[in-house]
PDB file of C-alpha atoms in Angstrom:
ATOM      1  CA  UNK A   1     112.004 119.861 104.148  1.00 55.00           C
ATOM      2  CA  UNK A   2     111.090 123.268 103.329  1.00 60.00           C
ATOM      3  CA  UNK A   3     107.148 124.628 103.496  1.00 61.00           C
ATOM      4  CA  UNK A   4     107.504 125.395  99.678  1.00 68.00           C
ATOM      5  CA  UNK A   5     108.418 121.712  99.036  1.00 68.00           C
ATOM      6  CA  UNK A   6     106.038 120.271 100.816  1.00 67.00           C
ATOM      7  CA  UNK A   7     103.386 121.587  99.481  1.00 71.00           C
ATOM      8  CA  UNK A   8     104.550 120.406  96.238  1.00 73.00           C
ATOM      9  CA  UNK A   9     104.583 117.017  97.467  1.00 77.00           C
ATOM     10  CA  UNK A  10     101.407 117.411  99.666  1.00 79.00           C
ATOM     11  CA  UNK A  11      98.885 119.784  98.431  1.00 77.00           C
ATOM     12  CA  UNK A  12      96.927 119.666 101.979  1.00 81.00           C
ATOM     13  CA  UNK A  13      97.243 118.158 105.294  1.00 83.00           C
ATOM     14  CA  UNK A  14      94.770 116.213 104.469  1.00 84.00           C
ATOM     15  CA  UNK A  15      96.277 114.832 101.797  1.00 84.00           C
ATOM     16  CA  UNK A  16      99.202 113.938 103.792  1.00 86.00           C
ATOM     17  CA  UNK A  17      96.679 112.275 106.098  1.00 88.00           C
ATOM     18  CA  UNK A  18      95.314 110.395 103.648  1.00 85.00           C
ATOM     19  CA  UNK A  19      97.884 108.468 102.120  1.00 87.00           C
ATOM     20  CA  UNK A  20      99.714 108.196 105.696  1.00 88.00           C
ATOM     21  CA  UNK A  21      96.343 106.135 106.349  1.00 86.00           C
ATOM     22  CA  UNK A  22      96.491 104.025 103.244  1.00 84.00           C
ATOM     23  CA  UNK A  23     100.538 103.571 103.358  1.00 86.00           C
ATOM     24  CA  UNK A  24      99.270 101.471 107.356  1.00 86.00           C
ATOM     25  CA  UNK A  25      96.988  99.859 105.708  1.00 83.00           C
ATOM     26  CA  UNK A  26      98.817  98.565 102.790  1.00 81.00           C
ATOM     27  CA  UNK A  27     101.948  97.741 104.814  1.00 79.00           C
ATOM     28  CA  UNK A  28     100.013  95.711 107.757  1.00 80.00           C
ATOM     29  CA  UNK A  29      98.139  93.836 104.593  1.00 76.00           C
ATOM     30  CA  UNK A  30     101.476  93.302 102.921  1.00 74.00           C
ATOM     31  CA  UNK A  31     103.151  92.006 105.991  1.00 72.00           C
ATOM     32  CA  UNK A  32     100.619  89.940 107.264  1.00 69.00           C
ATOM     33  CA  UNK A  33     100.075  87.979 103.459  1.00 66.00           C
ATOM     34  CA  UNK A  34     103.455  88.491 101.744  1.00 62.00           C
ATOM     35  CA  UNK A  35     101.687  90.211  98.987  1.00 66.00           C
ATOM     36  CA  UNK A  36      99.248  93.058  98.748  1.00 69.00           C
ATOM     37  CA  UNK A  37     101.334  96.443  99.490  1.00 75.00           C
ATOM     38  CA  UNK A  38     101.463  97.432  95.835  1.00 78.00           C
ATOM     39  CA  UNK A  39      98.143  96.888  95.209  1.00 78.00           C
ATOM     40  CA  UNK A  40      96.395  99.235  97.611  1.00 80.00           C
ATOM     41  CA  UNK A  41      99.069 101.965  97.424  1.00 84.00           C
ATOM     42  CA  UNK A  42      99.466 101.780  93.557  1.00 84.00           C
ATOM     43  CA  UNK A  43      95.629 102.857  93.020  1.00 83.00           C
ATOM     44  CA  UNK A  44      95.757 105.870  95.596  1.00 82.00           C
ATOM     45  CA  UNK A  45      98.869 107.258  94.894  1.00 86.00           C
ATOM     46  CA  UNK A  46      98.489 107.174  91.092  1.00 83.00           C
ATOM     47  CA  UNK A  47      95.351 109.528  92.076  1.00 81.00           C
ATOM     48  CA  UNK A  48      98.166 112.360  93.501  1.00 83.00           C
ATOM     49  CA  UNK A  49     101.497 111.454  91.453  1.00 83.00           C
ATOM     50  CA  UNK A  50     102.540 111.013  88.239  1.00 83.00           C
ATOM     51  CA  UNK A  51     102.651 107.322  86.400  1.00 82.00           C
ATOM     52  CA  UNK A  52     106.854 107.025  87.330  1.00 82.00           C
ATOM     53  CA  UNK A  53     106.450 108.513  90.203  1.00 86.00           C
ATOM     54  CA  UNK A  54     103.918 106.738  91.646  1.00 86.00           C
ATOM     55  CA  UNK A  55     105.813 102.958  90.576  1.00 87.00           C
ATOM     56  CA  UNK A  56     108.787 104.358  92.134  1.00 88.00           C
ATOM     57  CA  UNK A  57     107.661 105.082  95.410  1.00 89.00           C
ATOM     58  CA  UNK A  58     105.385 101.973  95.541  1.00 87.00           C
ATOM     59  CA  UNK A  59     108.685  99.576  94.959  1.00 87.00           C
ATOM     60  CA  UNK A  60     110.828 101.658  97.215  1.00 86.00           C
ATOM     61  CA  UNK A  61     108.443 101.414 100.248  1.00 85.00           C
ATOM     62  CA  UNK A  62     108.071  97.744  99.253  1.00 79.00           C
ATOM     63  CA  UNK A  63     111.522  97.250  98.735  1.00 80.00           C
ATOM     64  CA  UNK A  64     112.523  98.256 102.488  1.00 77.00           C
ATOM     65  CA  UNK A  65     110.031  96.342 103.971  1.00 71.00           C
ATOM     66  CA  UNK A  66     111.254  93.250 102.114  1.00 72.00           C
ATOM     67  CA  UNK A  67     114.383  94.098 103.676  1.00 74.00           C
ATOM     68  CA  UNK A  68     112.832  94.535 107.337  1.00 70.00           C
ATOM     69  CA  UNK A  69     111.197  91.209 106.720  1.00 69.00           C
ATOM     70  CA  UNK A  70     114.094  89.103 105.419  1.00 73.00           C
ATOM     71  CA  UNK A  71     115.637  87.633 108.654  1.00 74.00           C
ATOM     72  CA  UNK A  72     112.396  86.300 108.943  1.00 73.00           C
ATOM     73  CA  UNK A  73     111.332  84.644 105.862  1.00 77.00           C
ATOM     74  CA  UNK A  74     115.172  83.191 104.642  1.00 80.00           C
ATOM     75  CA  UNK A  75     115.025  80.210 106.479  1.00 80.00           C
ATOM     76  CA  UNK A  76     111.436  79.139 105.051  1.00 82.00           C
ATOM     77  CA  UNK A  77     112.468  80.100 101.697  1.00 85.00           C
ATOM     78  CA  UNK A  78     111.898  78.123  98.539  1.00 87.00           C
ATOM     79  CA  UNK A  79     114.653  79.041  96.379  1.00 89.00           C
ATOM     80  CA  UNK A  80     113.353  76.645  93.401  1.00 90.00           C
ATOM     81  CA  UNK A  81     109.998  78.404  93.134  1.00 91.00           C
ATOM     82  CA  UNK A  82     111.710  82.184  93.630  1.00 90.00           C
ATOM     83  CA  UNK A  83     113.875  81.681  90.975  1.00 92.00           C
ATOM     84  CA  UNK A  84     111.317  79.618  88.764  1.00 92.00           C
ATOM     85  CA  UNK A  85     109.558  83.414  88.346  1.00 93.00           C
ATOM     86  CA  UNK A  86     112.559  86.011  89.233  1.00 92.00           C
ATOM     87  CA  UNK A  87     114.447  85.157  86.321  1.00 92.00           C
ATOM     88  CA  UNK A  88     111.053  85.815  83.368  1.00 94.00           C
ATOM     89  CA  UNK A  89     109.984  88.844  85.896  1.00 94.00           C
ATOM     90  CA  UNK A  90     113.311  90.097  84.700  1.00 93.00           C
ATOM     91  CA  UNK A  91     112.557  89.674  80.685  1.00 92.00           C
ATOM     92  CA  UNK A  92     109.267  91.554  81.309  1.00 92.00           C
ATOM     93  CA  UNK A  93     110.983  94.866  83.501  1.00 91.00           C
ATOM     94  CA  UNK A  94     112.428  96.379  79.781  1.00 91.00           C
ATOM     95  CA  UNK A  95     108.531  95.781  78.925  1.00 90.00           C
ATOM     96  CA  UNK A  96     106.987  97.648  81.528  1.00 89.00           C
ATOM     97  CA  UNK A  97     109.274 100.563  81.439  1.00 88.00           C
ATOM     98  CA  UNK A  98     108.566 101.504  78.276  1.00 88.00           C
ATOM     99  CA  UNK A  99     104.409 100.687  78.981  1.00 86.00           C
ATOM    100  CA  UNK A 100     104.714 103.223  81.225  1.00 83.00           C
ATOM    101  CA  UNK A 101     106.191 105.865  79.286  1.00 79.00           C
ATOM    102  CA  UNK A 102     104.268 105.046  76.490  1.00 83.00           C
ATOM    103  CA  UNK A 103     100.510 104.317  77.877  1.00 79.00           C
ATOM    104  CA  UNK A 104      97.667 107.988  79.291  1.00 82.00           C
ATOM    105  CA  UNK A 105      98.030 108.665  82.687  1.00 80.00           C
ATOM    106  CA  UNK A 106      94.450 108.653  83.233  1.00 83.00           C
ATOM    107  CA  UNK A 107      94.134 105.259  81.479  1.00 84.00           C
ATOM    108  CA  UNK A 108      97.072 104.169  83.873  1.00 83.00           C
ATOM    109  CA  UNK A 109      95.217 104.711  86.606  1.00 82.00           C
ATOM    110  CA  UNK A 110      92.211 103.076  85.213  1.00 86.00           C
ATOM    111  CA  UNK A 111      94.049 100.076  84.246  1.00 86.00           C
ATOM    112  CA  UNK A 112      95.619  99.787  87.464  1.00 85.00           C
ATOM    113  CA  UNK A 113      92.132  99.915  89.389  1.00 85.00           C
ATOM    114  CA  UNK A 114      91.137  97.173  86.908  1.00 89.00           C
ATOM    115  CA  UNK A 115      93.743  95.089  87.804  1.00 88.00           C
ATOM    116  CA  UNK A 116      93.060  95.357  91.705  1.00 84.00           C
ATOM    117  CA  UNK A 117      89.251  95.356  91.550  1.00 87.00           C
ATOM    118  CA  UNK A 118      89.571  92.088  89.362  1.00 88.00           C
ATOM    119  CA  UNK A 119      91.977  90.252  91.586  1.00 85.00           C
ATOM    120  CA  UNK A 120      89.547  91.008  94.848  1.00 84.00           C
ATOM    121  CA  UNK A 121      86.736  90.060  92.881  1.00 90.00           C
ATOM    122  CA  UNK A 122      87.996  86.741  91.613  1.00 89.00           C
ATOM    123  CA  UNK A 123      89.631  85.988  95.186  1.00 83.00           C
ATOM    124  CA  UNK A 124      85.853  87.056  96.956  1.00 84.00           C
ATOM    125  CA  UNK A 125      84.346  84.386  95.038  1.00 89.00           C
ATOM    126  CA  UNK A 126      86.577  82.017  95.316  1.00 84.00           C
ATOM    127  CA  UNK A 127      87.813  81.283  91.672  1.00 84.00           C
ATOM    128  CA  UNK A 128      91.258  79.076  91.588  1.00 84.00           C
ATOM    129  CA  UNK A 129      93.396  78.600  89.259  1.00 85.00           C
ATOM    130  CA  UNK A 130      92.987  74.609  88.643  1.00 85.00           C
ATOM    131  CA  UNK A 131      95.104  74.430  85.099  1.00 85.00           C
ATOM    132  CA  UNK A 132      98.565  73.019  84.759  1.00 85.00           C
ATOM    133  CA  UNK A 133     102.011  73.839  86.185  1.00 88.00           C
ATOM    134  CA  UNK A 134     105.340  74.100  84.824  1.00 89.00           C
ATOM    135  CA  UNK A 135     108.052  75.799  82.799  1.00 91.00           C
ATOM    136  CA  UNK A 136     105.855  77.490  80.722  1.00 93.00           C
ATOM    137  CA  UNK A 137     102.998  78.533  83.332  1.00 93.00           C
ATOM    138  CA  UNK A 138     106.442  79.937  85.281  1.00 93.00           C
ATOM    139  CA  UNK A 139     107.268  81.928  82.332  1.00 94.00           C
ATOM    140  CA  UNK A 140     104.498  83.437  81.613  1.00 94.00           C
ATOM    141  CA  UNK A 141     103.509  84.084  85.123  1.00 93.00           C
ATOM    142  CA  UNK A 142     106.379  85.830  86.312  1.00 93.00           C
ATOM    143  CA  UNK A 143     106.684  87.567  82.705  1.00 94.00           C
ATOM    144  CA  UNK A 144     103.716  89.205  83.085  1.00 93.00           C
ATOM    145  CA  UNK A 145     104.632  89.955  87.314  1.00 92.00           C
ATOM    146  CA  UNK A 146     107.586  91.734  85.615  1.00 91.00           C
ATOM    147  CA  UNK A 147     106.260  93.938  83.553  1.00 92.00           C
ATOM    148  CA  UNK A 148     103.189  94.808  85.987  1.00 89.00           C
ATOM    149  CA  UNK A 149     105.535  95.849  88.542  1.00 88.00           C
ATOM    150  CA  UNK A 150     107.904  98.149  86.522  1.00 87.00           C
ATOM    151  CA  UNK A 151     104.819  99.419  85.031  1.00 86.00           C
ATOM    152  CA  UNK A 152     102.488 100.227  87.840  1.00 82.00           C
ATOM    153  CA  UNK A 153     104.209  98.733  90.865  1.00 81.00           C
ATOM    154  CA  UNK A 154     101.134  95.793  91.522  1.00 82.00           C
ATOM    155  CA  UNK A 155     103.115  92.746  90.097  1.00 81.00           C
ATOM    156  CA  UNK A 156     101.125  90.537  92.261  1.00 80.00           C
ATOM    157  CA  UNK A 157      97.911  89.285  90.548  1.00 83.00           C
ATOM    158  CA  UNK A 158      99.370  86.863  88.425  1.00 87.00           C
ATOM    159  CA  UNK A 159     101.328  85.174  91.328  1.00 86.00           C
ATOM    160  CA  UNK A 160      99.077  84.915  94.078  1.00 82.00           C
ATOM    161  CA  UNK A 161      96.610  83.648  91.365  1.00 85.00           C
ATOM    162  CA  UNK A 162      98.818  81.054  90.166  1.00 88.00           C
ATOM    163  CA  UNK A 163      99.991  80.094  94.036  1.00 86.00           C
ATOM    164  CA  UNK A 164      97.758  80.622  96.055  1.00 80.00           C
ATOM    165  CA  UNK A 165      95.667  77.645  94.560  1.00 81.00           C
ATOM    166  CA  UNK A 166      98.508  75.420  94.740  1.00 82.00           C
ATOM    167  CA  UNK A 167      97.260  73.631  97.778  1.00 79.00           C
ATOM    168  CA  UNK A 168     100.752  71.485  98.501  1.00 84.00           C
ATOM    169  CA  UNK A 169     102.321  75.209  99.364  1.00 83.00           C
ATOM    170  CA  UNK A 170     101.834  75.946 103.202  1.00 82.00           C
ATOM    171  CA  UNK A 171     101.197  79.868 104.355  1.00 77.00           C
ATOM    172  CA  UNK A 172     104.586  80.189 106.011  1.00 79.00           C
ATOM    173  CA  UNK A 173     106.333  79.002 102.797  1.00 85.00           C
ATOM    174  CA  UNK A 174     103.809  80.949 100.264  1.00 83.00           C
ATOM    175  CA  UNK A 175     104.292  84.339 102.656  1.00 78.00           C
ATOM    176  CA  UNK A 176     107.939  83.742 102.324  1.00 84.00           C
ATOM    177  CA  UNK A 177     108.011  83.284  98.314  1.00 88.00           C
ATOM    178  CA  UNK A 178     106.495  86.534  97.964  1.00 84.00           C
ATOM    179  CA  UNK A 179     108.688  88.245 100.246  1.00 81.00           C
ATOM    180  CA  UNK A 180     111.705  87.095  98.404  1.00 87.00           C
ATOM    181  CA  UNK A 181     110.632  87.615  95.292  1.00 89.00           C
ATOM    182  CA  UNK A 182     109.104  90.785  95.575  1.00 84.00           C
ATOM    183  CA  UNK A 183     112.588  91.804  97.250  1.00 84.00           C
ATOM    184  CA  UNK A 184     114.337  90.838  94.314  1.00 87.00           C
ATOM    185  CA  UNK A 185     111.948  92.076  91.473  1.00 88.00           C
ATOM    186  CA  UNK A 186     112.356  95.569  93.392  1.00 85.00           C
ATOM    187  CA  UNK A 187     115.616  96.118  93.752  1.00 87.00           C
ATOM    188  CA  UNK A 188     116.107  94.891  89.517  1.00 89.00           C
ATOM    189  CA  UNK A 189     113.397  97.246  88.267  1.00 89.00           C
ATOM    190  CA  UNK A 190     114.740 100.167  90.502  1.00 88.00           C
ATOM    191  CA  UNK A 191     118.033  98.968  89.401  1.00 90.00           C
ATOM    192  CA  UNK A 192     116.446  99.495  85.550  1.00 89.00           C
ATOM    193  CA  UNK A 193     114.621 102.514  86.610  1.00 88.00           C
ATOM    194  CA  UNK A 194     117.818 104.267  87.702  1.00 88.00           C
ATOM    195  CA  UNK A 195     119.601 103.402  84.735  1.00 88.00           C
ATOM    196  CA  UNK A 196     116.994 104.575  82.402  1.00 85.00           C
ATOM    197  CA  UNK A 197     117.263 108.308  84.453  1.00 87.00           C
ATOM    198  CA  UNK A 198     113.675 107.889  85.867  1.00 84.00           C
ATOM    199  CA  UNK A 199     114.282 107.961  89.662  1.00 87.00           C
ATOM    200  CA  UNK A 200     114.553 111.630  91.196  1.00 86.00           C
ATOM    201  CA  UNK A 201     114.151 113.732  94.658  1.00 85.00           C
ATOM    202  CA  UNK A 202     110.988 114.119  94.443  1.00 86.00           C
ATOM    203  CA  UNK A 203     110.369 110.492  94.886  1.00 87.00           C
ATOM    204  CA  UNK A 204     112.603 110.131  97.668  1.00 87.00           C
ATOM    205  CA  UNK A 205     111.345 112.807  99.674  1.00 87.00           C
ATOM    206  CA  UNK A 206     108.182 111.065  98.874  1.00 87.00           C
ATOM    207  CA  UNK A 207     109.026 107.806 100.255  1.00 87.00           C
ATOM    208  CA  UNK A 208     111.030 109.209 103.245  1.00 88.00           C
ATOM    209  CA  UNK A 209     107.765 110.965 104.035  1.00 88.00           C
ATOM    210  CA  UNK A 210     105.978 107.554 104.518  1.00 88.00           C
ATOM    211  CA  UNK A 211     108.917 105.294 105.971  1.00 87.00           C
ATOM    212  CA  UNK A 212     107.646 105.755 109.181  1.00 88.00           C
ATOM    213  CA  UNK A 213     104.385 104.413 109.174  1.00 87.00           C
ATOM    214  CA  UNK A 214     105.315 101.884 106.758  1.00 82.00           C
ATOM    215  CA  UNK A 215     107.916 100.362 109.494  1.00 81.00           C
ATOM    216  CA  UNK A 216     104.919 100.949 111.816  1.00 84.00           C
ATOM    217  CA  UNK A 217     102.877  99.066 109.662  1.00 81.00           C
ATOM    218  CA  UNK A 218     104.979  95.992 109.098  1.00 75.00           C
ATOM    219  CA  UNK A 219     105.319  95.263 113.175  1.00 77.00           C
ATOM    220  CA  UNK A 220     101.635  95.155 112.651  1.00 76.00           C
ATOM    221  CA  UNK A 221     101.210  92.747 109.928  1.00 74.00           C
ATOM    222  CA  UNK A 222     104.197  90.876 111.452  1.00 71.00           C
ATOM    223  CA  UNK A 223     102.234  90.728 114.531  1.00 72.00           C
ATOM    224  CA  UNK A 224      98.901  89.800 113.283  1.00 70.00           C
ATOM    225  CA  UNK A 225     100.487  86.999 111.224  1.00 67.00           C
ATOM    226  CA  UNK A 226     102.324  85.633 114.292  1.00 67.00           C
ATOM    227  CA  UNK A 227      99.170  85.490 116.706  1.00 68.00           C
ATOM    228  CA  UNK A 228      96.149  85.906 114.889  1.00 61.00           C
ATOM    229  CA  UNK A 229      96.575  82.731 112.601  1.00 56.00           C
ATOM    230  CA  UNK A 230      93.017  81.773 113.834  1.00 59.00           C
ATOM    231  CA  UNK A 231      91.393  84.803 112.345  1.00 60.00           C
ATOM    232  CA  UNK A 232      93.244  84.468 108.931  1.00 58.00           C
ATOM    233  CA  UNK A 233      90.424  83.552 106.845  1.00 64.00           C
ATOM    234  CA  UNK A 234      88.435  87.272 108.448  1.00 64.00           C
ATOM    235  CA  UNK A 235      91.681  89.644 107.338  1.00 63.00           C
ATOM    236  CA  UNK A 236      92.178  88.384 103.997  1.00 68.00           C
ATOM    237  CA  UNK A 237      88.114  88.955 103.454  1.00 73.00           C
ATOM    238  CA  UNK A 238      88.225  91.981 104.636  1.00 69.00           C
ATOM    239  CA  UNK A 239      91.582  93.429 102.574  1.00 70.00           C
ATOM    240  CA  UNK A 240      90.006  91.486  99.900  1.00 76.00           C
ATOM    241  CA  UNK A 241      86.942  93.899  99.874  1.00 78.00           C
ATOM    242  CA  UNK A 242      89.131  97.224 101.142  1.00 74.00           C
ATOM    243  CA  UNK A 243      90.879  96.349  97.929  1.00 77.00           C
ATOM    244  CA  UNK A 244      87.606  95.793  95.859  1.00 82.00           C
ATOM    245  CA  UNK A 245      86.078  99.331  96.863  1.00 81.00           C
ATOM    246  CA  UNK A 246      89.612 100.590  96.035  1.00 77.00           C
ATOM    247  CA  UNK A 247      90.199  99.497  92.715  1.00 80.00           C
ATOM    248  CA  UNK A 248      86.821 100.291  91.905  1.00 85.00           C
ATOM    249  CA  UNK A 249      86.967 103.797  92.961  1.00 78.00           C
ATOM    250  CA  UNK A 250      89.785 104.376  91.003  1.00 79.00           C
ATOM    251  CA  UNK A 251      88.198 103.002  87.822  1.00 84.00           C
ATOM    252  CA  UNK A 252      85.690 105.662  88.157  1.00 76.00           C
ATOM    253  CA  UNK A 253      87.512 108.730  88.986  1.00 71.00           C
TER     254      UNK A 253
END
């Protein structure tokens, strides 16, 4: 990578630095939960990229972990509730793509900060989502997943606020759902995104640039979810109000 090019990607070191930083965090969180990768890269990177840009190198980060991570997370795999959402996330895709070529950068990026500030906030105080399940709660659920993550690569409010409540789900099995379906959403709205011409260099160079510490970063959350089980409860908290201050920060900006 030339010095030219990289400073067309990077403006500063410290920019570099930054996102490096935020790309560990997100990945650990995203490992450790199942969920949660999109949501504090999406905010910071829409800060330094453009809309597509940013939603492309949020799903291809999150796409390759998913891929790290499947050995791991087949076996305790609910197929029935994967493809109870995968197959409406893939109705809402067409929906997103053209949101995002449609909607203000700026309000993008405001939207998006909305999204992840409200999801910590509700999660911090404990709301859950107590209505009823079935086809049509699926539908619109992963509808709505679909078009969030082809339009600003954070698909995962609706979900984890649909599941999460569902108290007959165990941890391994929820962690596992959202691997596999995030792994599939990904790879289908990439899929779209490269048939609609909106995947270039730039982005790859992008993502190449963070593959590192994104590996780095899912040994970490792999690790943490193996042996610090105990301490659950204290990690989510705490990404719960890193994600808060993020959201909100990007609101403002």
């Amino acid at each position: 990578m030339t010095v030219d090019l990289w400073h067309q990607l990077f403006p500063s070191i410290a920019v570099f630095i930054w996102l490096s930083v935020a790309v560990l965090i997100a990945g650990t969180v995203r490992s450790f939960t199942g969920f949660g990768g999109g949501l504090v890269l999406a905010p910071l990177f829409s800060l330094f990229m453009a809309p597509a840009d940013m939603v492309v190198v949020v799903l291809l980060l999150n796409f390759v972990i998913s891929l790290q991570t499947l050995p791991q997370t087949w076996s305790t795999t609910n197929w029935k509730m994967v493809w109870s959402v995968s197959i409406p996330a893939l109705l809402g895709v067409p929906l997103g793509i053209w949101l995002i070529e449609w909607l203000d950068p700026i309000l993008m990026r405001r939207f998006i900060g909305v999204i992840v500030a409200g999801l910590a906030a509700i999660m911090l105080i404990g709301w859950q989502y107590n209505g009823a399940r079935g086809k049509f709660q699926d539908w619109f659920v992963g509808l709505t997943s679909g078009a969030l993550t082809a339009m600003a690569g954070v698909g995962g409010p609706p979900l984890v606020l649909y599941f999460l409540s569902d108290k007959t789900i165990t941890p391994v099995v929820l962690r596992s759902f959202f691997m596999m379906f995030f792994a599939f959403i990904q790879l289908s709205t990439m899929a779209a995104f490269l048939y609609q011409d909106l995947i270039n260099t730039k982005q790859v160079l992008y993502s190449l640039s963070f593959m590192p510490v994104y590996f780095l970063s899912a040994v970490i959350g792999s690790y943490l979810f193996r042996r610090a089980l105990n301490r659950a409860g204290l990690i989510k908290r705490l990404s719960l109000w890193f994600l808060l201050i993020v959201g909100s920060v990007t609101i403002v900006i």
